[in-house]
PDB file of C-alpha atoms in Angstrom:
ATOM      1  CA  MET A   1      -1.087 -31.992  -4.489  1.00  0.00           C
ATOM      2  CA  PRO A   2       1.309 -34.772  -2.961  1.00  0.00           C
ATOM      3  CA  ARG A   3       4.017 -33.348  -0.495  1.00  0.00           C
ATOM      4  CA  THR A   4       6.915 -34.267  -2.906  1.00  0.00           C
ATOM      5  CA  GLU A   5       5.537 -32.432  -5.924  1.00  0.00           C
ATOM      6  CA  HIS A   6       4.807 -29.467  -3.640  1.00  0.00           C
ATOM      7  CA  LEU A   7       8.421 -29.321  -2.492  1.00  0.00           C
ATOM      8  CA  VAL A   8       9.754 -29.594  -5.783  1.00  0.00           C
ATOM      9  CA  GLY A   9       7.393 -26.833  -6.956  1.00  0.00           C
ATOM     10  CA  THR A  10       8.386 -24.551  -4.177  1.00  0.00           C
ATOM     11  CA  ARG A  11      12.140 -25.215  -4.708  1.00  0.00           C
ATOM     12  CA  ALA A  12      11.774 -24.422  -8.434  1.00  0.00           C
ATOM     13  CA  LEU A  13       9.891 -21.190  -7.614  1.00  0.00           C
ATOM     14  CA  LEU A  14      12.582 -20.099  -5.247  1.00  0.00           C
ATOM     15  CA  LEU A  15      15.392 -20.836  -7.725  1.00  0.00           C
ATOM     16  CA  GLY A  16      13.438 -18.986 -10.456  1.00  0.00           C
ATOM     17  CA  ALA A  17      12.926 -15.858  -8.385  1.00  0.00           C
ATOM     18  CA  ALA A  18      16.495 -16.071  -7.021  1.00  0.00           C
ATOM     19  CA  ARG A  19      17.835 -16.368 -10.660  1.00  0.00           C
ATOM     20  CA  ASP A  20      16.236 -13.019 -11.417  1.00  0.00           C
ATOM     21  CA  GLU A  21      17.350 -11.332  -8.298  1.00  0.00           C
ATOM     22  CA  PHE A  22      20.946 -12.581  -8.316  1.00  0.00           C
ATOM     23  CA  ALA A  23      21.237 -11.601 -12.238  1.00  0.00           C
ATOM     24  CA  ALA A  24      19.866  -8.101 -11.555  1.00  0.00           C
ATOM     25  CA  HIS A  25      21.967  -7.405  -8.170  1.00  0.00           C
ATOM     26  CA  GLY A  26      24.469  -9.988  -7.643  1.00  0.00           C
ATOM     27  CA  MET A  27      25.202 -11.766  -4.411  1.00  0.00           C
ATOM     28  CA  GLY A  28      25.883  -8.701  -2.396  1.00  0.00           C
ATOM     29  CA  GLY A  29      22.885  -6.630  -3.714  1.00  0.00           C
ATOM     30  CA  ALA A  30      20.366  -9.451  -3.750  1.00  0.00           C
ATOM     31  CA  ARG A  31      17.867  -9.521  -0.872  1.00  0.00           C
ATOM     32  CA  VAL A  32      16.162 -12.709   0.510  1.00  0.00           C
ATOM     33  CA  GLY A  33      13.052 -10.742   1.210  1.00  0.00           C
ATOM     34  CA  ARG A  34      12.451  -9.908  -2.525  1.00  0.00           C
ATOM     35  CA  ILE A  35      13.315 -13.471  -3.554  1.00  0.00           C
ATOM     36  CA  ALA A  36      10.656 -14.863  -1.105  1.00  0.00           C
ATOM     37  CA  GLU A  37       8.022 -12.311  -2.199  1.00  0.00           C
ATOM     38  CA  GLN A  38       8.574 -13.044  -5.842  1.00  0.00           C
ATOM     39  CA  ALA A  39       8.336 -16.741  -5.262  1.00  0.00           C
ATOM     40  CA  GLY A  40       5.224 -16.288  -2.865  1.00  0.00           C
ATOM     41  CA  VAL A  41       6.735 -18.074   0.218  1.00  0.00           C
ATOM     42  CA  SER A  42       8.272 -16.954   3.413  1.00  0.00           C
ATOM     43  CA  LYS A  43      12.027 -16.125   3.970  1.00  0.00           C
ATOM     44  CA  GLU A  44      12.306 -18.853   6.390  1.00  0.00           C
ATOM     45  CA  ARG A  45      11.486 -21.387   3.299  1.00  0.00           C
ATOM     46  CA  ILE A  46      14.641 -20.046   1.697  1.00  0.00           C
ATOM     47  CA  TYR A  47      16.809 -20.848   4.672  1.00  0.00           C
ATOM     48  CA  GLY A  48      14.953 -24.290   5.049  1.00  0.00           C
ATOM     49  CA  TYR A  49      15.719 -25.305   1.473  1.00  0.00           C
ATOM     50  CA  PHE A  50      19.119 -23.844   0.928  1.00  0.00           C
ATOM     51  CA  GLY A  51      20.593 -22.854   4.476  1.00  0.00           C
ATOM     52  CA  SER A  52      21.855 -19.473   3.457  1.00  0.00           C
ATOM     53  CA  LYS A  53      21.761 -16.828   0.663  1.00  0.00           C
ATOM     54  CA  GLU A  54      25.336 -17.904  -0.407  1.00  0.00           C
ATOM     55  CA  LYS A  55      24.119 -21.581  -0.950  1.00  0.00           C
ATOM     56  CA  LEU A  56      21.148 -20.345  -2.842  1.00  0.00           C
ATOM     57  CA  PHE A  57      23.395 -18.404  -5.033  1.00  0.00           C
ATOM     58  CA  GLY A  58      25.529 -21.552  -5.544  1.00  0.00           C
ATOM     59  CA  ALA A  59      22.438 -23.455  -6.493  1.00  0.00           C
ATOM     60  CA  VAL A  60      21.228 -20.961  -8.878  1.00  0.00           C
ATOM     61  CA  ILE A  61      24.714 -20.759 -10.591  1.00  0.00           C
ATOM     62  CA  SER A  62      24.897 -24.492 -10.778  1.00  0.00           C
ATOM     63  CA  GLU A  63      21.248 -24.787 -12.204  1.00  0.00           C
ATOM     64  CA  ALA A  64      22.067 -22.092 -14.785  1.00  0.00           C
ATOM     65  CA  LEU A  65      25.231 -23.755 -16.022  1.00  0.00           C
ATOM     66  CA  THR A  66      23.648 -27.147 -16.262  1.00  0.00           C
ATOM     67  CA  GLU A  67      21.029 -25.569 -18.527  1.00  0.00           C
ATOM     68  CA  HIS A  68      23.693 -23.782 -20.348  1.00  0.00           C
ATOM     69  CA  ALA A  69      25.717 -26.860 -21.041  1.00  0.00           C
ATOM     70  CA  ALA A  70      22.442 -28.726 -22.298  1.00  0.00           C
ATOM     71  CA  LEU A  71      21.506 -25.825 -24.577  1.00  0.00           C
ATOM     72  CA  LEU A  72      25.032 -25.345 -26.121  1.00  0.00           C
ATOM     73  CA  GLY A  73      26.010 -29.022 -26.566  1.00  0.00           C
ATOM     74  CA  PRO A  74      29.748 -30.287 -26.831  1.00  0.00           C
ATOM     75  CA  PRO A  75      32.273 -28.526 -29.277  1.00  0.00           C
ATOM     76  CA  SER A  76      32.244 -30.072 -32.752  1.00  0.00           C
ATOM     77  CA  ALA A  77      34.808 -30.256 -35.533  1.00  0.00           C
ATOM     78  CA  ASP A  78      33.373 -27.055 -36.841  1.00  0.00           C
ATOM     79  CA  LEU A  79      34.695 -24.703 -34.288  1.00  0.00           C
ATOM     80  CA  ALA A  80      33.567 -21.649 -36.194  1.00  0.00           C
ATOM     81  CA  ASP A  81      30.019 -22.862 -35.921  1.00  0.00           C
ATOM     82  CA  TYR A  82      30.599 -23.706 -32.184  1.00  0.00           C
ATOM     83  CA  ALA A  83      31.775 -19.996 -31.786  1.00  0.00           C
ATOM     84  CA  GLY A  84      28.394 -18.961 -33.620  1.00  0.00           C
ATOM     85  CA  ARG A  85      26.346 -21.389 -31.102  1.00  0.00           C
ATOM     86  CA  ILE A  86      28.114 -19.761 -28.005  1.00  0.00           C
ATOM     87  CA  TYR A  87      27.373 -16.218 -29.368  1.00  0.00           C
ATOM     88  CA  ASP A  88      23.817 -17.156 -29.924  1.00  0.00           C
ATOM     89  CA  LEU A  89      23.221 -18.826 -26.652  1.00  0.00           C
ATOM     90  CA  HIS A  90      24.399 -15.764 -24.868  1.00  0.00           C
ATOM     91  CA  ARG A  91      22.562 -13.354 -26.982  1.00  0.00           C
ATOM     92  CA  ARG A  92      19.292 -15.234 -26.144  1.00  0.00           C
ATOM     93  CA  ASN A  93      20.083 -15.742 -22.661  1.00  0.00           C
ATOM     94  CA  PRO A  94      21.983 -12.662 -21.287  1.00  0.00           C
ATOM     95  CA  GLN A  95      20.844 -13.416 -17.694  1.00  0.00           C
ATOM     96  CA  LEU A  96      23.269 -16.516 -17.695  1.00  0.00           C
ATOM     97  CA  LEU A  97      26.198 -14.309 -18.622  1.00  0.00           C
ATOM     98  CA  ARG A  98      25.225 -11.718 -16.052  1.00  0.00           C
ATOM     99  CA  LEU A  99      25.144 -14.485 -13.299  1.00  0.00           C
ATOM    100  CA  MET A 100      28.641 -15.664 -14.374  1.00  0.00           C
ATOM    101  CA  MET A 101      29.950 -12.202 -14.051  1.00  0.00           C
ATOM    102  CA  TRP A 102      28.532 -11.624 -10.718  1.00  0.00           C
ATOM    103  CA  GLU A 103      30.021 -15.139  -9.547  1.00  0.00           C
ATOM    104  CA  ALA A 104      33.513 -13.951 -10.937  1.00  0.00           C
ATOM    105  CA  LEU A 105      33.126 -10.643  -8.894  1.00  0.00           C
ATOM    106  CA  TYR A 106      31.861 -12.536  -5.619  1.00  0.00           C
ATOM    107  CA  TYR A 107      34.240 -15.445  -5.332  1.00  0.00           C
ATOM    108  CA  ASP A 108      37.955 -15.059  -4.700  1.00  0.00           C
ATOM    109  CA  GLY A 109      39.093 -18.780  -5.043  1.00  0.00           C
ATOM    110  CA  GLY A 110      36.875 -21.800  -4.793  1.00  0.00           C
ATOM    111  CA  LEU A 111      33.668 -21.782  -6.572  1.00  0.00           C
ATOM    112  CA  PRO A 112      30.333 -23.674  -5.798  1.00  0.00           C
ATOM    113  CA  ASN A 113      30.505 -27.070  -7.137  1.00  0.00           C
ATOM    114  CA  GLU A 114      33.867 -26.415  -8.680  1.00  0.00           C
ATOM    115  CA  GLN A 115      34.837 -30.194  -9.243  1.00  0.00           C
ATOM    116  CA  PRO A 116      31.967 -31.182 -11.280  1.00  0.00           C
ATOM    117  CA  ARG A 117      32.162 -27.919 -13.255  1.00  0.00           C
ATOM    118  CA  SER A 118      35.912 -28.648 -13.923  1.00  0.00           C
ATOM    119  CA  ALA A 119      35.206 -32.118 -14.999  1.00  0.00           C
ATOM    120  CA  ARG A 120      32.519 -30.828 -17.473  1.00  0.00           C
ATOM    121  CA  TYR A 121      35.251 -28.447 -19.011  1.00  0.00           C
ATOM    122  CA  ARG A 122      37.702 -31.248 -19.014  1.00  0.00           C
ATOM    123  CA  ASP A 123      35.321 -33.195 -21.056  1.00  0.00           C
ATOM    124  CA  MET A 124      34.776 -30.334 -23.429  1.00  0.00           C
ATOM    125  CA  VAL A 125      38.540 -29.957 -23.948  1.00  0.00           C
ATOM    126  CA  ALA A 126      38.962 -33.729 -24.552  1.00  0.00           C
ATOM    127  CA  THR A 127      36.206 -33.571 -27.085  1.00  0.00           C
ATOM    128  CA  LEU A 128      37.747 -30.599 -28.719  1.00  0.00           C
ATOM    129  CA  SER A 129      41.191 -32.051 -28.597  1.00  0.00           C
ATOM    130  CA  GLU A 130      39.831 -34.948 -30.638  1.00  0.00           C
ATOM    131  CA  ALA A 131      37.989 -32.868 -33.000  1.00  0.00           C
ATOM    132  CA  LEU A 132      41.071 -30.678 -33.837  1.00  0.00           C
ATOM    133  CA  GLY A 133      43.533 -33.712 -33.760  1.00  0.00           C
ATOM    134  CA  CYS A 134      45.638 -31.791 -31.106  1.00  0.00           C
ATOM    135  CA  GLU A 135      48.640 -33.653 -29.472  1.00  0.00           C
ATOM    136  CA  SER A 136      47.958 -31.575 -26.406  1.00  0.00           C
ATOM    137  CA  ASP A 137      45.088 -30.854 -24.299  1.00  0.00           C
ATOM    138  CA  THR A 138      46.584 -27.628 -23.294  1.00  0.00           C
ATOM    139  CA  GLU A 139      46.374 -26.373 -26.946  1.00  0.00           C
ATOM    140  CA  ALA A 140      42.697 -27.354 -27.065  1.00  0.00           C
ATOM    141  CA  ALA A 141      41.993 -25.713 -23.800  1.00  0.00           C
ATOM    142  CA  SER A 142      43.546 -22.467 -24.902  1.00  0.00           C
ATOM    143  CA  THR A 143      41.677 -22.705 -28.150  1.00  0.00           C
ATOM    144  CA  LEU A 144      38.368 -23.160 -26.251  1.00  0.00           C
ATOM    145  CA  LEU A 145      39.167 -20.283 -23.873  1.00  0.00           C
ATOM    146  CA  ALA A 146      39.803 -18.094 -26.901  1.00  0.00           C
ATOM    147  CA  LEU A 147      36.507 -19.054 -28.666  1.00  0.00           C
ATOM    148  CA  ILE A 148      34.421 -18.438 -25.681  1.00  0.00           C
ATOM    149  CA  GLY A 149      36.037 -14.936 -25.210  1.00  0.00           C
ATOM    150  CA  LEU A 150      35.596 -14.245 -28.752  1.00  0.00           C
ATOM    151  CA  ALA A 151      31.857 -15.158 -28.736  1.00  0.00           C
ATOM    152  CA  ILE A 152      30.877 -13.710 -25.402  1.00  0.00           C
ATOM    153  CA  LEU A 153      32.541 -10.361 -25.463  1.00  0.00           C
ATOM    154  CA  PRO A 154      29.813  -8.320 -27.244  1.00  0.00           C
ATOM    155  CA  THR A 155      27.072  -9.591 -24.748  1.00  0.00           C
ATOM    156  CA  ALA A 156      29.313  -9.260 -21.682  1.00  0.00           C
ATOM    157  CA  PHE A 157      30.376  -5.768 -22.502  1.00  0.00           C
ATOM    158  CA  PRO A 158      27.764  -4.085 -24.737  1.00  0.00           C
ATOM    159  CA  GLN A 159      28.952  -0.689 -23.909  1.00  0.00           C
ATOM    160  CA  ILE A 160      32.464  -1.480 -25.445  1.00  0.00           C
ATOM    161  CA  THR A 161      30.561  -3.072 -28.380  1.00  0.00           C
ATOM    162  CA  ARG A 162      28.658   0.229 -28.859  1.00  0.00           C
ATOM    163  CA  LEU A 163      31.708   2.332 -28.584  1.00  0.00           C
ATOM    164  CA  ILE A 164      33.717   0.288 -31.023  1.00  0.00           C
ATOM    165  CA  LEU A 165      31.079  -0.248 -33.573  1.00  0.00           C
ATOM    166  CA  GLY A 166      29.197   2.929 -33.268  1.00  0.00           C
ATOM    167  CA  PRO A 167      25.690   3.149 -34.891  1.00  0.00           C
ATOM    168  CA  ALA A 168      26.384  -0.130 -36.590  1.00  0.00           C
ATOM    169  CA  ALA A 169      25.847  -1.820 -33.318  1.00  0.00           C
ATOM    170  CA  ASP A 170      22.200  -1.019 -33.139  1.00  0.00           C
ATOM    171  CA  ALA A 171      21.533  -0.993 -36.967  1.00  0.00           C
ATOM    172  CA  PRO A 172      19.166  -3.516 -38.547  1.00  0.00           C
ATOM    173  CA  GLY A 173      20.802  -6.690 -39.085  1.00  0.00           C
ATOM    174  CA  GLY A 174      23.944  -5.471 -37.059  1.00  0.00           C
ATOM    175  CA  ASP A 175      23.624  -8.495 -34.809  1.00  0.00           C
ATOM    176  CA  ASP A 176      23.700 -11.019 -37.728  1.00  0.00           C
ATOM    177  CA  GLU A 177      26.612  -9.136 -39.229  1.00  0.00           C
ATOM    178  CA  LEU A 178      28.612  -9.222 -36.092  1.00  0.00           C
ATOM    179  CA  ARG A 179      27.745 -12.985 -35.630  1.00  0.00           C
ATOM    180  CA  SER A 180      29.007 -13.640 -39.107  1.00  0.00           C
ATOM    181  CA  HIS A 181      32.292 -11.748 -38.580  1.00  0.00           C
ATOM    182  CA  ILE A 182      32.803 -13.638 -35.208  1.00  0.00           C
ATOM    183  CA  VAL A 183      32.153 -17.091 -37.137  1.00  0.00           C
ATOM    184  CA  ARG A 184      34.652 -16.010 -39.868  1.00  0.00           C
ATOM    185  CA  LEU A 185      37.239 -14.833 -37.405  1.00  0.00           C
ATOM    186  CA  ALA A 186      36.961 -18.015 -35.334  1.00  0.00           C
ATOM    187  CA  ARG A 187      37.345 -20.098 -38.497  1.00  0.00           C
ATOM    188  CA  SER A 188      40.650 -18.307 -39.464  1.00  0.00           C
ATOM    189  CA  MET A 189      41.912 -18.520 -35.884  1.00  0.00           C
ATOM    190  CA  VAL A 190      41.643 -22.185 -35.823  1.00  0.00           C
ATOM    191  CA  ALA A 191      42.675 -22.871 -39.319  1.00  0.00           C
ATOM    192  CA  PRO A 192      46.463 -22.340 -38.933  1.00  0.00           C
ATOM    193  CA  SER A 193      46.412 -25.118 -36.162  1.00  0.00           C
ATOM    194  CA  ARG A 194      44.594 -27.445 -38.257  1.00  0.00           C
ATOM    195  CA  ASP A 195      47.093 -26.637 -41.251  1.00  0.00           C
ATOM    196  CA  ALA A 196      49.924 -27.212 -38.928  1.00  0.00           C
ATOM    197  CA  LEU A 197      48.746 -30.703 -38.040  1.00  0.00           C
ATOM    198  CA  THR A 198      48.253 -31.874 -41.680  1.00  0.00           C
TER     199      THR A 198
END
């Protein structure tokens, strides 16, 4: 195997192992030794590739969010459908949400790769603003934030979902019913702003 391919393969193995470790234990509880063991390399390789555990965490978050953006795609004119897509993505990929929650707990202030991430959200807000016909990006940004919150809460806080919904949370078809309700709620939430603009 050529050296370049080997380096890319080793880096990918480290990122995969680190994603599992950070999702399970967060930045504080993750252990470099476990990551190295799962990836089948020495701990020194991790420091050689990434420099520190914190930089490895930042690389894992960055990769996960790039993957998230590619899987989700941009907001569309049908914001209720978009809320459903957010819900589906996080139900299928709960690890991503756990990583984002660990990131929120770990960082107090600046985030890894904050500028490109902010630019990605600005693009999403601009797309949404155009889809809604909003006069203000602030309105579109607030709408995006509300849609994301609505769609991810059941996955982010499964215990609250179970406490509120009771046995219905685990009943056959319960997930489909909850998704349908979220989509209907999102549709009614954005309808007044659409009506106000027409």
